[in-house]
Amino acid sequence: MAHSGRRDSPELPDFSLLKRLARDQLIYLLEQLPGKKDLFIEADLMSPLDRIANVSTLKQHEVDKLYKVEYKPIISTSDQLCFLIRPRIQTVKWICDVANADKAAGKFRRYKIIFAPQKFYACEVMMEEQGIFGDVTTDEWSFYLLPLDDDIISMELPEFFRDNFLAGDQRWVRTAGSALHLLHSLYGPFSKLYGIGRCSKMAYESWREQVEEGEQKARIAEIGKVFLIDRDVDFVTPLCSQVVYEGLVDDIFRIKCGCVEFGPDVSSSDKSIKVMLNSQDKVGLMPKDYRSLKAQYLQSYGVDHLLTFANLRQLGLLVEQQQGETLTVMESKVGKLVNDKTAGKLTDAFSSLAKKSNFRALSRKLSLVPKSDAEYDLRVPRDMAYIFSGAYVPLSCKLIEQVLERDGWTGLEEVARLLNGHEFAVTGSNGADLKVRNDAQRIILVMFLGGCTFSEISALRFLGRERGYKFIVVTTAITNSSRLIEALLDNRV
């Protein structure tokens, strides 16, 4: 969706460098296996790879055939196999099965695994247990950041939300710290860092460790301030029905890596078409209802989804209303925006969410629901609530606005307490030998750990236009209500 800025808005850094670095490193890694080879690519890496290095580029570096990882016996006849994968046990086990099947058949091949963005110790343990550790070479493709637009950068790690916030697996924290370190190395130094949330605090600490370990070089700062925020600070916003252009397209057609694919039913032809989308493109319940919904859902979809209800309860997104609890007028108004797609109907799950996240008090303190009942003209938006037709200002974005205004958390101590703390505001690198571009202080990088919605991106763009800032959104993945719920439905043990 096109967006214009104030005349005095600063120019954004050139993030195309991130793509070039990723492409050059991948080419280097492929060349470490000289000669013709077949490349097996994990499904969720195919779209990012297409944005970085197309098929012709791979062919130029002796990639003969490309296959998608499908967890079944392979048909490749090549003597060299290269696997571009995420650090997942299931995928590593499949590669072990391929290698061991070759051994049993007396077939000699060379194998190379490229982990993106990094390999985990558990993957090496699996290879050792399966007896192929010495038969396979491994490398890491440090692919941390993919620019999707002038002001949107994705880590393309949709599993970050579930692994960190539901399963308590913190293995991606250092990855987030490394992504921040890469941005700092190329576009820093940062003058100030703010954050809230346990994961954000750990990602910041990981970044600090990497900065201290590395060599400090004098360079011109192109990004002034950084704000790190955990997804669980604000669960309400991603559960609201999006009404901004990209959000609606994403909800209906699904946007992957900044691209949307329209099938024949939409394209009016016998082929699907892909369209790039960027800025240049011209919940929970009364006990009786809760038990009824749970019973009907389990009868329809199976008892395996007992884990789904446990996941929802754990995050506070679906719990029974306690005696004496009632919805306020404010909660009823915002509740209309919350769409429970698993049940196919609007619910009052908002009540339980409000209970866990202290949303009532937060809404009052931050004025998240505009008081005016006057008609809201979307052509002339007054505030960030325009992204929800004037009904609600996203908590995450309001929090960012308030902290930037105060240059810290002073005056927001009660808000931070209601959000379970872990807030911080620290001075970054301000050495005398470091030069700062004149307008760098008005460029704010916001990193969402656990996913960000197109609605939040639109809200921050609006805030930037109003205040003369330019926001850069860095996220572990683009999310929405469907993806959030799908993460809860994924009942891996």
CSV table of C-alpha atoms in Angstrom, one decimal:
chain,number,residue,atom,x,y,z
A,1,MET,CA,0.0,0.0,0.0
A,2,ALA,CA,1.5,3.3,-1.0
A,3,HIS,CA,2.3,5.7,1.8
A,4,SER,CA,3.6,9.3,1.7
A,5,GLY,CA,5.7,11.0,4.4
A,6,ARG,CA,6.2,14.6,5.7
A,7,ARG,CA,8.5,16.7,3.6
A,8,ASP,CA,11.0,16.6,6.4
A,9,SER,CA,10.9,12.9,6.9
A,10,PRO,CA,14.3,11.3,6.9
A,11,GLU,CA,15.5,8.9,4.1
A,12,LEU,CA,15.5,5.2,4.9
A,13,PRO,CA,18.8,3.2,4.7
A,14,ASP,CA,19.3,1.0,1.7
A,15,PHE,CA,18.4,-2.5,2.8
A,16,SER,CA,19.1,-4.1,-0.5
A,17,LEU,CA,22.6,-4.7,0.9
A,18,LEU,CA,21.0,-7.4,3.1
A,19,LYS,CA,19.9,-9.4,0.1
A,20,ARG,CA,23.2,-9.0,-1.6
A,21,LEU,CA,25.1,-10.3,1.4
A,22,ALA,CA,22.8,-13.3,1.8
A,23,ARG,CA,23.1,-14.1,-1.9
A,24,ASP,CA,26.9,-13.8,-1.9
A,25,GLN,CA,27.2,-16.0,1.2
A,26,LEU,CA,24.9,-18.7,-0.3
A,27,ILE,CA,27.0,-18.8,-3.5
A,28,TYR,CA,30.1,-19.1,-1.5
A,29,LEU,CA,28.7,-22.1,0.4
A,30,LEU,CA,27.5,-23.8,-2.8
A,31,GLU,CA,31.0,-23.4,-4.2
A,32,GLN,CA,32.4,-25.3,-1.3
A,33,LEU,CA,30.9,-28.4,-2.9
A,34,PRO,CA,32.6,-28.0,-6.4
A,35,GLY,CA,31.1,-29.7,-9.4
A,36,LYS,CA,27.5,-30.4,-10.4
A,37,LYS,CA,25.1,-31.1,-7.5
A,38,ASP,CA,21.4,-31.4,-6.8
A,39,LEU,CA,19.9,-29.0,-4.3
A,40,PHE,CA,17.1,-30.0,-1.9
A,41,ILE,CA,15.3,-27.0,-0.4
A,42,GLU,CA,13.0,-27.1,2.6
A,43,ALA,CA,9.5,-25.8,1.6
A,44,ASP,CA,9.4,-22.7,3.8
A,45,LEU,CA,12.8,-21.6,2.4
A,46,MET,CA,11.7,-21.7,-1.2
A,47,SER,CA,10.0,-18.3,-1.3
A,48,PRO,CA,12.8,-16.5,0.6
A,49,LEU,CA,15.4,-18.1,-1.7
A,50,ASP,CA,13.4,-16.9,-4.7
A,51,ARG,CA,13.7,-13.3,-3.5
A,52,ILE,CA,17.5,-13.7,-3.0
A,53,ALA,CA,18.9,-16.0,-5.6
A,54,ASN,CA,16.8,-17.2,-8.6
A,55,VAL,CA,17.1,-20.4,-10.4
A,56,SER,CA,19.5,-19.0,-13.1
A,57,THR,CA,21.8,-17.8,-10.4
A,58,LEU,CA,21.9,-21.3,-8.8
A,59,LYS,CA,22.5,-22.9,-12.2
A,60,GLN,CA,25.5,-20.6,-12.7
A,61,HIS,CA,27.0,-22.2,-9.7
A,62,GLU,CA,26.6,-25.8,-10.8
A,63,VAL,CA,23.3,-26.6,-9.2
A,64,ASP,CA,21.9,-29.2,-11.7
A,65,LYS,CA,18.4,-30.0,-10.4
A,66,LEU,CA,16.3,-28.5,-7.6
A,67,TYR,CA,14.0,-30.5,-5.4
A,68,LYS,CA,11.7,-29.7,-2.5
A,69,VAL,CA,12.3,-31.6,0.7
A,70,GLU,CA,9.4,-34.1,0.9
A,71,TYR,CA,10.5,-36.7,3.5
A,72,LYS,CA,10.4,-39.6,1.1
A,73,PRO,CA,13.0,-41.6,-0.9
A,74,ILE,CA,14.8,-39.4,-3.4
A,75,ILE,CA,15.1,-39.9,-7.1
A,76,SER,CA,18.3,-37.9,-7.7
A,77,THR,CA,21.1,-39.7,-9.5
A,78,SER,CA,23.7,-37.0,-8.8
A,79,ASP,CA,26.9,-37.9,-7.0
A,80,GLN,CA,26.6,-34.8,-4.9
A,81,LEU,CA,23.6,-33.8,-2.8
A,82,CYS,CA,23.2,-30.4,-1.1
A,83,PHE,CA,20.5,-29.8,1.4
A,84,LEU,CA,19.3,-26.2,2.3
A,85,ILE,CA,17.2,-26.7,5.4
A,86,ARG,CA,16.0,-25.3,8.7
A,87,PRO,CA,17.7,-26.7,11.8
A,88,ARG,CA,14.8,-29.2,12.4
A,89,ILE,CA,15.2,-32.7,13.8
A,90,GLN,CA,12.6,-34.2,11.4
A,91,THR,CA,14.5,-32.9,8.4
A,92,VAL,CA,17.9,-34.0,9.6
A,93,LYS,CA,16.5,-37.5,10.4
A,94,TRP,CA,15.3,-37.7,6.8
A,95,ILE,CA,18.7,-36.7,5.4
A,96,CYS,CA,20.2,-39.4,7.7
A,97,ASP,CA,17.8,-42.0,6.2
A,98,VAL,CA,18.8,-40.9,2.7
A,99,ALA,CA,22.5,-41.3,3.4
A,100,ASN,CA,22.0,-44.6,5.2
A,101,ALA,CA,19.9,-46.0,2.3
A,102,ASP,CA,22.7,-45.1,-0.1
A,103,LYS,CA,25.2,-46.9,2.2
A,104,ALA,CA,23.0,-50.0,2.2
A,105,ALA,CA,22.8,-49.9,-1.6
A,106,GLY,CA,26.6,-49.5,-2.0
A,107,LYS,CA,26.1,-46.0,-3.5
A,108,PHE,CA,28.8,-43.4,-2.8
A,109,ARG,CA,27.8,-39.8,-2.7
A,110,ARG,CA,29.0,-36.5,-1.1
A,111,TYR,CA,26.5,-34.8,1.2
A,112,LYS,CA,26.4,-31.2,2.3
A,113,ILE,CA,23.9,-29.7,4.7
A,114,ILE,CA,23.5,-25.9,4.8
A,115,PHE,CA,21.5,-24.8,7.9
A,116,ALA,CA,19.6,-21.5,7.7
A,117,PRO,CA,20.1,-19.4,9.6
A,118,GLN,CA,22.1,-21.6,12.0
A,119,LYS,CA,22.5,-25.2,13.2
A,120,PHE,CA,21.6,-26.4,16.6
A,121,TYR,CA,23.5,-28.9,18.7
A,122,ALA,CA,20.5,-31.3,18.6
A,123,CYS,CA,20.9,-31.6,14.8
A,124,GLU,CA,24.6,-32.8,15.2
A,125,VAL,CA,23.5,-35.2,17.9
A,126,MET,CA,21.0,-36.7,15.5
A,127,MET,CA,23.6,-37.2,12.8
A,128,GLU,CA,26.0,-38.8,15.3
A,129,GLU,CA,23.3,-41.2,16.6
A,130,GLN,CA,22.4,-42.2,13.0
A,131,GLY,CA,26.0,-42.9,12.1
A,132,ILE,CA,26.5,-40.3,9.4
A,133,PHE,CA,28.3,-37.5,11.3
A,134,GLY,CA,31.6,-38.1,9.5
A,135,ASP,CA,30.0,-38.6,6.1
A,136,VAL,CA,28.3,-35.1,5.9
A,137,THR,CA,29.8,-31.6,5.8
A,138,THR,CA,27.7,-28.9,7.4
A,139,ASP,CA,27.6,-25.1,7.1
A,140,GLU,CA,25.5,-22.2,8.2
A,141,TRP,CA,23.8,-19.8,5.8
A,142,SER,CA,23.6,-16.7,8.1
A,143,PHE,CA,20.3,-15.6,6.5
A,144,TYR,CA,18.8,-13.5,9.2
A,145,LEU,CA,17.0,-10.8,7.4
A,146,LEU,CA,14.9,-10.5,4.3
A,147,PRO,CA,13.7,-7.0,3.2
A,148,LEU,CA,10.1,-7.2,2.1
A,149,ASP,CA,9.6,-3.5,1.5
A,150,ASP,CA,11.4,-0.2,2.1
A,151,ASP,CA,10.5,-0.3,5.7
A,152,ILE,CA,9.7,-4.0,6.4
A,153,ILE,CA,12.3,-6.7,7.2
A,154,SER,CA,11.4,-10.3,8.1
A,155,MET,CA,13.5,-13.0,9.7
A,156,GLU,CA,11.1,-15.5,8.1
A,157,LEU,CA,10.9,-17.5,11.3
A,158,PRO,CA,7.2,-18.3,11.8
A,159,GLU,CA,8.0,-21.0,14.4
A,160,PHE,CA,9.5,-18.3,16.7
A,161,PHE,CA,6.2,-17.5,18.3
A,162,ARG,CA,5.2,-21.1,19.2
A,163,ASP,CA,8.7,-22.2,20.2
A,164,ASN,CA,9.4,-19.3,22.4
A,165,PHE,CA,6.0,-18.2,23.9
A,166,LEU,CA,4.2,-21.5,24.1
A,167,ALA,CA,6.9,-24.2,24.3
A,168,GLY,CA,9.4,-22.1,26.3
A,169,ASP,CA,12.1,-23.0,23.8
A,170,GLN,CA,14.6,-20.0,23.8
A,171,ARG,CA,16.9,-21.3,21.0
A,172,TRP,CA,15.9,-18.5,18.6
A,173,VAL,CA,16.8,-15.8,21.0
A,174,ARG,CA,20.4,-15.7,19.9
A,175,THR,CA,19.2,-15.7,16.3
A,176,ALA,CA,17.3,-12.5,17.1
A,177,GLY,CA,20.3,-11.0,18.7
A,178,SER,CA,22.4,-11.9,15.7
A,179,ALA,CA,19.9,-10.2,13.4
A,180,LEU,CA,20.1,-7.1,15.5
A,181,HIS,CA,23.9,-7.3,15.5
A,182,LEU,CA,23.9,-7.5,11.7
A,183,LEU,CA,21.8,-4.3,11.4
A,184,HIS,CA,24.0,-2.6,14.0
A,185,SER,CA,27.2,-3.6,12.0
A,186,LEU,CA,25.8,-2.3,8.7
A,187,TYR,CA,23.6,0.7,9.8
A,188,GLY,CA,24.5,1.5,13.4
A,189,PRO,CA,25.6,2.5,15.9
A,190,PHE,CA,22.3,2.9,17.8
A,191,SER,CA,22.0,5.9,20.1
A,192,LYS,CA,19.2,4.4,22.4
A,193,LEU,CA,17.5,1.0,22.8
A,194,TYR,CA,14.2,0.5,24.5
A,195,GLY,CA,12.3,-2.8,25.0
A,196,ILE,CA,9.7,-4.7,26.9
A,197,GLY,CA,9.2,-8.4,27.4
A,198,ARG,CA,11.4,-11.3,28.6
A,199,CYS,CA,12.4,-12.4,25.1
A,200,SER,CA,13.3,-8.8,24.1
A,201,LYS,CA,15.5,-8.4,27.2
A,202,MET,CA,17.3,-11.7,26.3
A,203,ALA,CA,17.7,-10.7,22.7
A,204,TYR,CA,19.2,-7.4,23.7
A,205,GLU,CA,21.6,-9.1,26.1
A,206,SER,CA,22.6,-11.5,23.3
A,207,TRP,CA,23.3,-8.5,21.0
A,208,ARG,CA,25.4,-6.8,23.6
A,209,GLU,CA,27.5,-9.9,24.0
A,210,GLN,CA,28.1,-10.1,20.3
A,211,VAL,CA,29.0,-6.4,20.1
A,212,GLU,CA,31.5,-6.7,23.0
A,213,GLU,CA,33.1,-9.8,21.3
A,214,GLY,CA,33.5,-8.1,17.9
A,215,GLU,CA,35.7,-5.3,16.7
A,216,GLN,CA,34.3,-1.8,17.0
A,217,LYS,CA,34.7,0.4,13.9
A,218,ALA,CA,33.8,4.0,13.4
A,219,ARG,CA,31.0,4.4,11.0
A,220,ILE,CA,28.1,6.7,10.2
A,221,ALA,CA,24.9,5.9,12.1
A,222,GLU,CA,21.9,5.5,9.8
A,223,ILE,CA,19.5,4.2,12.4
A,224,GLY,CA,19.0,6.2,15.6
A,225,LYS,CA,16.8,4.3,18.1
A,226,VAL,CA,15.7,0.7,18.5
A,227,PHE,CA,12.6,-0.7,20.2
A,228,LEU,CA,12.2,-4.4,21.0
A,229,ILE,CA,8.8,-5.8,21.9
A,230,ASP,CA,7.5,-9.3,22.6
A,231,ARG,CA,4.4,-10.5,20.9
A,232,ASP,CA,2.8,-11.6,24.2
A,233,VAL,CA,2.8,-8.0,25.3
A,234,ASP,CA,-0.1,-7.5,23.0
A,235,PHE,CA,-2.2,-10.5,21.9
A,236,VAL,CA,-5.3,-8.4,21.2
A,237,THR,CA,-4.1,-6.7,18.1
A,238,PRO,CA,-3.2,-9.8,16.1
A,239,LEU,CA,-6.6,-11.3,16.9
A,240,CYS,CA,-8.5,-8.3,15.5
A,241,SER,CA,-9.9,-8.4,12.0
A,242,GLN,CA,-7.6,-6.4,9.8
A,243,VAL,CA,-9.2,-3.6,7.7
A,244,VAL,CA,-6.0,-2.3,6.0
A,245,TYR,CA,-5.3,-3.2,2.4
A,246,GLU,CA,-2.4,-5.6,2.9
A,247,GLY,CA,-3.9,-7.0,6.0
A,248,LEU,CA,-7.1,-7.9,4.1
A,249,VAL,CA,-5.2,-9.5,1.2
A,250,ASP,CA,-3.1,-11.5,3.7
A,251,ASP,CA,-6.1,-12.7,5.6
A,252,ILE,CA,-7.9,-13.9,2.4
A,253,PHE,CA,-5.1,-14.9,0.1
A,254,ARG,CA,-2.0,-15.2,2.3
A,255,ILE,CA,1.1,-13.1,1.6
A,256,LYS,CA,4.4,-15.0,1.5
A,257,CYS,CA,7.6,-13.1,1.5
A,258,GLY,CA,5.8,-10.0,0.2
A,259,CYS,CA,4.1,-11.9,-2.6
A,260,VAL,CA,0.5,-13.0,-3.1
A,261,GLU,CA,-0.6,-15.7,-5.5
A,262,PHE,CA,-4.0,-15.5,-7.1
A,263,GLY,CA,-5.5,-18.7,-8.4
A,264,PRO,CA,-7.4,-19.2,-11.7
A,265,ASP,CA,-10.7,-18.4,-9.9
A,266,VAL,CA,-9.3,-14.8,-9.3
A,267,SER,CA,-7.0,-14.3,-12.2
A,268,SER,CA,-9.7,-15.2,-14.8
A,269,SER,CA,-7.3,-17.4,-16.6
A,270,ASP,CA,-6.1,-20.9,-16.5
A,271,LYS,CA,-2.9,-19.9,-14.6
A,272,SER,CA,-2.2,-18.5,-11.2
A,273,ILE,CA,-0.4,-15.2,-11.0
A,274,LYS,CA,2.0,-13.8,-8.4
A,275,VAL,CA,1.9,-10.2,-7.4
A,276,MET,CA,4.5,-8.4,-5.3
A,277,LEU,CA,3.0,-6.3,-2.6
A,278,ASN,CA,5.0,-3.4,-1.1
A,279,SER,CA,4.9,0.4,-0.6
A,280,GLN,CA,5.7,1.0,-4.3
A,281,ASP,CA,2.6,-1.0,-5.4
A,282,LYS,CA,0.3,1.6,-7.3
A,283,VAL,CA,-12.1,-14.8,22.4
A,284,GLY,CA,-12.9,-17.2,25.5
A,285,LEU,CA,-16.4,-18.0,27.3
A,286,MET,CA,-19.1,-18.7,29.9
A,287,PRO,CA,-18.5,-22.2,31.4
A,288,LYS,CA,-21.5,-23.7,29.7
A,289,ASP,CA,-20.5,-22.3,26.3
A,290,TYR,CA,-16.9,-23.2,26.9
A,291,ARG,CA,-17.7,-26.9,27.6
A,292,SER,CA,-20.1,-27.0,24.6
A,293,LEU,CA,-17.6,-25.6,22.2
A,294,LYS,CA,-14.8,-27.9,23.5
A,295,ALA,CA,-17.0,-31.0,23.2
A,296,GLN,CA,-18.2,-30.1,19.7
A,297,TYR,CA,-14.7,-29.3,18.5
A,298,LEU,CA,-13.2,-32.5,19.9
A,299,GLN,CA,-16.0,-34.6,18.4
A,300,SER,CA,-15.5,-33.0,15.0
A,301,TYR,CA,-11.7,-32.9,14.9
A,302,GLY,CA,-10.5,-35.5,17.4
A,303,VAL,CA,-9.2,-35.7,20.9
A,304,ASP,CA,-5.7,-34.7,19.8
A,305,HIS,CA,-7.0,-31.2,20.1
A,306,LEU,CA,-7.2,-31.5,23.9
A,307,LEU,CA,-3.6,-30.1,23.5
A,308,THR,CA,-5.0,-27.2,21.4
A,309,PHE,CA,-7.3,-26.2,24.3
A,310,ALA,CA,-4.4,-26.6,26.7
A,311,ASN,CA,-2.3,-24.3,24.5
A,312,LEU,CA,-5.1,-21.7,24.3
A,313,ARG,CA,-5.5,-21.8,28.1
A,314,GLN,CA,-1.8,-21.6,28.7
A,315,LEU,CA,-1.6,-18.3,26.8
A,316,GLY,CA,-4.8,-17.0,28.4
A,317,LEU,CA,-6.6,-16.8,25.1
A,318,LEU,CA,-9.5,-19.2,26.0
A,319,VAL,CA,-10.5,-19.9,29.6
A,320,GLU,CA,-13.7,-20.2,31.5
A,321,GLN,CA,-15.2,-17.0,32.8
A,322,GLN,CA,-15.2,-17.0,36.6
A,323,GLN,CA,-18.3,-16.2,38.6
A,324,GLY,CA,-18.9,-12.4,39.0
A,325,GLU,CA,-16.8,-11.5,35.9
A,326,THR,CA,-18.6,-9.3,33.3
A,327,LEU,CA,-17.5,-7.5,30.2
A,328,THR,CA,-17.2,-3.7,30.3
A,329,VAL,CA,-18.7,-1.6,27.5
A,330,MET,CA,-15.1,-1.0,26.3
A,331,GLU,CA,-14.4,-4.7,26.1
A,332,SER,CA,-17.6,-5.4,24.3
A,333,LYS,CA,-16.7,-2.8,21.7
A,334,VAL,CA,-13.2,-4.2,21.1
A,335,GLY,CA,-14.6,-7.8,21.3
A,336,LYS,CA,-16.4,-7.2,18.1
A,337,LEU,CA,-13.1,-7.0,16.4
A,338,VAL,CA,-11.9,-10.4,17.7
A,339,ASN,CA,-12.8,-13.2,15.3
A,340,ASP,CA,-12.4,-16.8,16.6
A,341,LYS,CA,-11.8,-18.5,13.3
A,342,THR,CA,-11.5,-22.0,14.9
A,343,ALA,CA,-15.1,-21.9,16.0
A,344,GLY,CA,-16.3,-19.9,13.0
A,345,LYS,CA,-18.1,-17.3,15.2
A,346,LEU,CA,-17.5,-14.2,17.3
A,347,THR,CA,-16.8,-15.1,20.9
A,348,ASP,CA,-16.2,-13.4,24.2
A,349,ALA,CA,-12.7,-14.9,24.6
A,350,PHE,CA,-11.6,-11.3,24.9
A,351,SER,CA,-12.8,-11.4,28.6
A,352,SER,CA,-10.3,-14.1,29.6
A,353,LEU,CA,-7.5,-12.4,27.6
A,354,ALA,CA,-8.3,-9.1,29.4
A,355,LYS,CA,-8.0,-11.0,32.7
A,356,LYS,CA,-4.6,-12.3,32.0
A,357,SER,CA,-3.1,-9.2,30.4
A,358,ASN,CA,-4.7,-6.6,32.6
A,359,PHE,CA,-6.2,-5.2,29.4
A,360,ARG,CA,-8.9,-3.2,31.1
A,361,ALA,CA,-6.5,-1.1,33.1
A,362,LEU,CA,-4.1,-0.8,30.2
A,363,SER,CA,-6.8,0.4,27.9
A,364,ARG,CA,-7.8,3.1,30.4
A,365,LYS,CA,-4.2,4.2,31.0
A,366,LEU,CA,-3.2,4.3,27.3
A,367,SER,CA,-6.6,5.4,25.9
A,368,LEU,CA,-6.7,2.5,23.5
A,369,VAL,CA,-10.4,2.8,22.7
A,370,PRO,CA,-11.3,6.3,21.5
A,371,LYS,CA,-14.1,7.9,23.6
A,372,SER,CA,-15.7,9.9,20.8
A,373,ASP,CA,-18.8,8.5,19.2
A,374,ALA,CA,-18.5,10.9,16.3
A,375,GLU,CA,-18.3,9.5,12.7
A,376,TYR,CA,-14.7,8.6,11.9
A,377,ASP,CA,-13.6,9.8,8.5
A,378,LEU,CA,-11.1,7.2,7.3
A,379,ARG,CA,-10.0,9.6,4.5
A,380,VAL,CA,-8.7,12.0,7.2
A,381,PRO,CA,-7.5,9.7,10.0
A,382,ARG,CA,-7.1,11.4,13.4
A,383,ASP,CA,-4.9,8.8,15.1
A,384,MET,CA,-3.7,5.2,14.8
A,385,ALA,CA,-7.2,3.9,15.5
A,386,TYR,CA,-7.9,4.4,11.8
A,387,ILE,CA,-6.5,1.0,11.1
A,388,PHE,CA,-9.5,-0.5,12.9
A,389,SER,CA,-12.1,2.0,11.6
A,390,GLY,CA,-11.6,4.3,14.7
A,391,ALA,CA,-12.5,1.6,17.2
A,392,TYR,CA,-9.1,0.6,18.7
A,393,VAL,CA,-5.5,1.8,18.9
A,394,PRO,CA,-3.1,-1.2,18.8
A,395,LEU,CA,-1.6,-1.5,22.3
A,396,SER,CA,1.9,-2.3,20.9
A,397,CYS,CA,2.0,0.8,18.7
A,398,LYS,CA,0.6,3.1,21.5
A,399,LEU,CA,3.3,1.8,23.8
A,400,ILE,CA,6.0,2.6,21.3
A,401,GLU,CA,4.6,6.1,20.8
A,402,GLN,CA,4.5,6.8,24.6
A,403,VAL,CA,8.0,5.5,25.3
A,404,LEU,CA,9.5,7.5,22.4
A,405,GLU,CA,7.7,10.7,23.6
A,406,ARG,CA,9.2,10.2,27.1
A,407,ASP,CA,12.5,8.9,25.9
A,408,GLY,CA,12.1,6.0,28.3
A,409,TRP,CA,9.7,4.4,30.8
A,410,THR,CA,9.4,7.3,33.2
A,411,GLY,CA,5.7,7.9,33.9
A,412,LEU,CA,4.8,4.4,32.4
A,413,GLU,CA,5.9,2.4,35.4
A,414,GLU,CA,2.4,1.1,36.2
A,415,VAL,CA,1.8,0.2,32.5
A,416,ALA,CA,5.1,-1.7,32.5
A,417,ARG,CA,4.0,-3.5,35.7
A,418,LEU,CA,0.7,-4.5,34.2
A,419,LEU,CA,2.6,-5.9,31.2
A,420,ASN,CA,4.8,-8.1,33.5
A,421,GLY,CA,7.8,-5.9,33.2
A,422,HIS,CA,11.2,-6.7,31.7
A,423,GLU,CA,11.2,-3.2,30.3
A,424,PHE,CA,14.5,-1.4,29.6
A,425,ALA,CA,15.9,1.8,28.2
A,426,VAL,CA,19.6,2.0,27.6
A,427,THR,CA,22.1,4.2,25.8
A,428,GLY,CA,23.8,2.6,22.8
A,429,SER,CA,27.2,3.4,21.3
A,430,ASN,CA,27.9,7.1,21.6
A,431,GLY,CA,31.7,7.2,21.2
A,432,ALA,CA,33.2,10.5,20.1
A,433,ASP,CA,34.6,8.8,17.0
A,434,LEU,CA,31.2,7.7,15.8
A,435,LYS,CA,29.5,10.0,13.3
A,436,VAL,CA,25.7,10.4,13.2
A,437,ARG,CA,23.8,11.3,10.1
A,438,ASN,CA,21.8,14.4,10.8
A,439,ASP,CA,18.4,12.7,10.5
A,440,ALA,CA,19.3,9.3,11.9
A,441,GLN,CA,17.7,10.1,15.3
A,442,ARG,CA,14.3,10.2,13.6
A,443,ILE,CA,14.7,6.7,12.1
A,444,ILE,CA,13.3,4.2,14.6
A,445,LEU,CA,13.8,0.4,14.2
A,446,VAL,CA,11.0,-1.6,15.9
A,447,MET,CA,11.7,-5.4,16.3
A,448,PHE,CA,8.7,-7.6,17.0
A,449,LEU,CA,9.7,-10.9,18.5
A,450,GLY,CA,6.9,-13.4,17.8
A,451,GLY,CA,5.4,-11.7,14.7
A,452,CYS,CA,3.9,-8.5,13.5
A,453,THR,CA,0.6,-7.7,11.7
A,454,PHE,CA,0.1,-5.5,8.6
A,455,SER,CA,-2.2,-3.4,10.8
A,456,GLU,CA,0.6,-2.6,13.2
A,457,ILE,CA,2.9,-1.7,10.3
A,458,SER,CA,0.2,0.7,8.9
A,459,ALA,CA,-0.3,2.2,12.4
A,460,LEU,CA,3.5,2.9,12.7
A,461,ARG,CA,3.6,4.4,9.2
A,462,PHE,CA,0.8,6.7,10.3
A,463,LEU,CA,2.6,7.7,13.5
A,464,GLY,CA,5.8,8.3,11.5
A,465,ARG,CA,4.0,10.6,9.1
A,466,GLU,CA,2.5,12.6,12.0
A,467,ARG,CA,5.7,12.9,14.0
A,468,GLY,CA,8.3,13.2,11.3
A,469,TYR,CA,9.7,9.7,12.1
A,470,LYS,CA,10.5,6.9,9.7
A,471,PHE,CA,9.8,3.5,11.3
A,472,ILE,CA,11.6,0.3,10.2
A,473,VAL,CA,9.7,-2.8,11.2
A,474,VAL,CA,11.8,-5.9,11.8
A,475,THR,CA,9.8,-9.0,12.6
A,476,THR,CA,10.3,-12.7,13.1
A,477,ALA,CA,7.4,-13.2,10.7
A,478,ILE,CA,4.3,-11.5,9.4
A,479,THR,CA,1.3,-12.8,11.4
A,480,ASN,CA,-2.4,-12.5,11.7
A,481,SER,CA,-5.3,-14.1,13.6
A,482,SER,CA,-5.2,-17.2,11.4
A,483,ARG,CA,-1.5,-17.8,11.8
A,484,LEU,CA,-1.6,-17.2,15.5
A,485,ILE,CA,-4.4,-19.8,15.9
A,486,GLU,CA,-2.6,-22.2,13.6
A,487,ALA,CA,0.4,-22.0,15.9
A,488,LEU,CA,-1.9,-23.0,18.7
A,489,LEU,CA,-3.4,-25.9,16.7
A,490,ASP,CA,0.1,-27.3,16.0
A,491,ASN,CA,0.2,-29.9,18.7
A,492,ARG,CA,3.7,-31.1,18.3
A,493,VAL,CA,4.9,-32.6,21.6
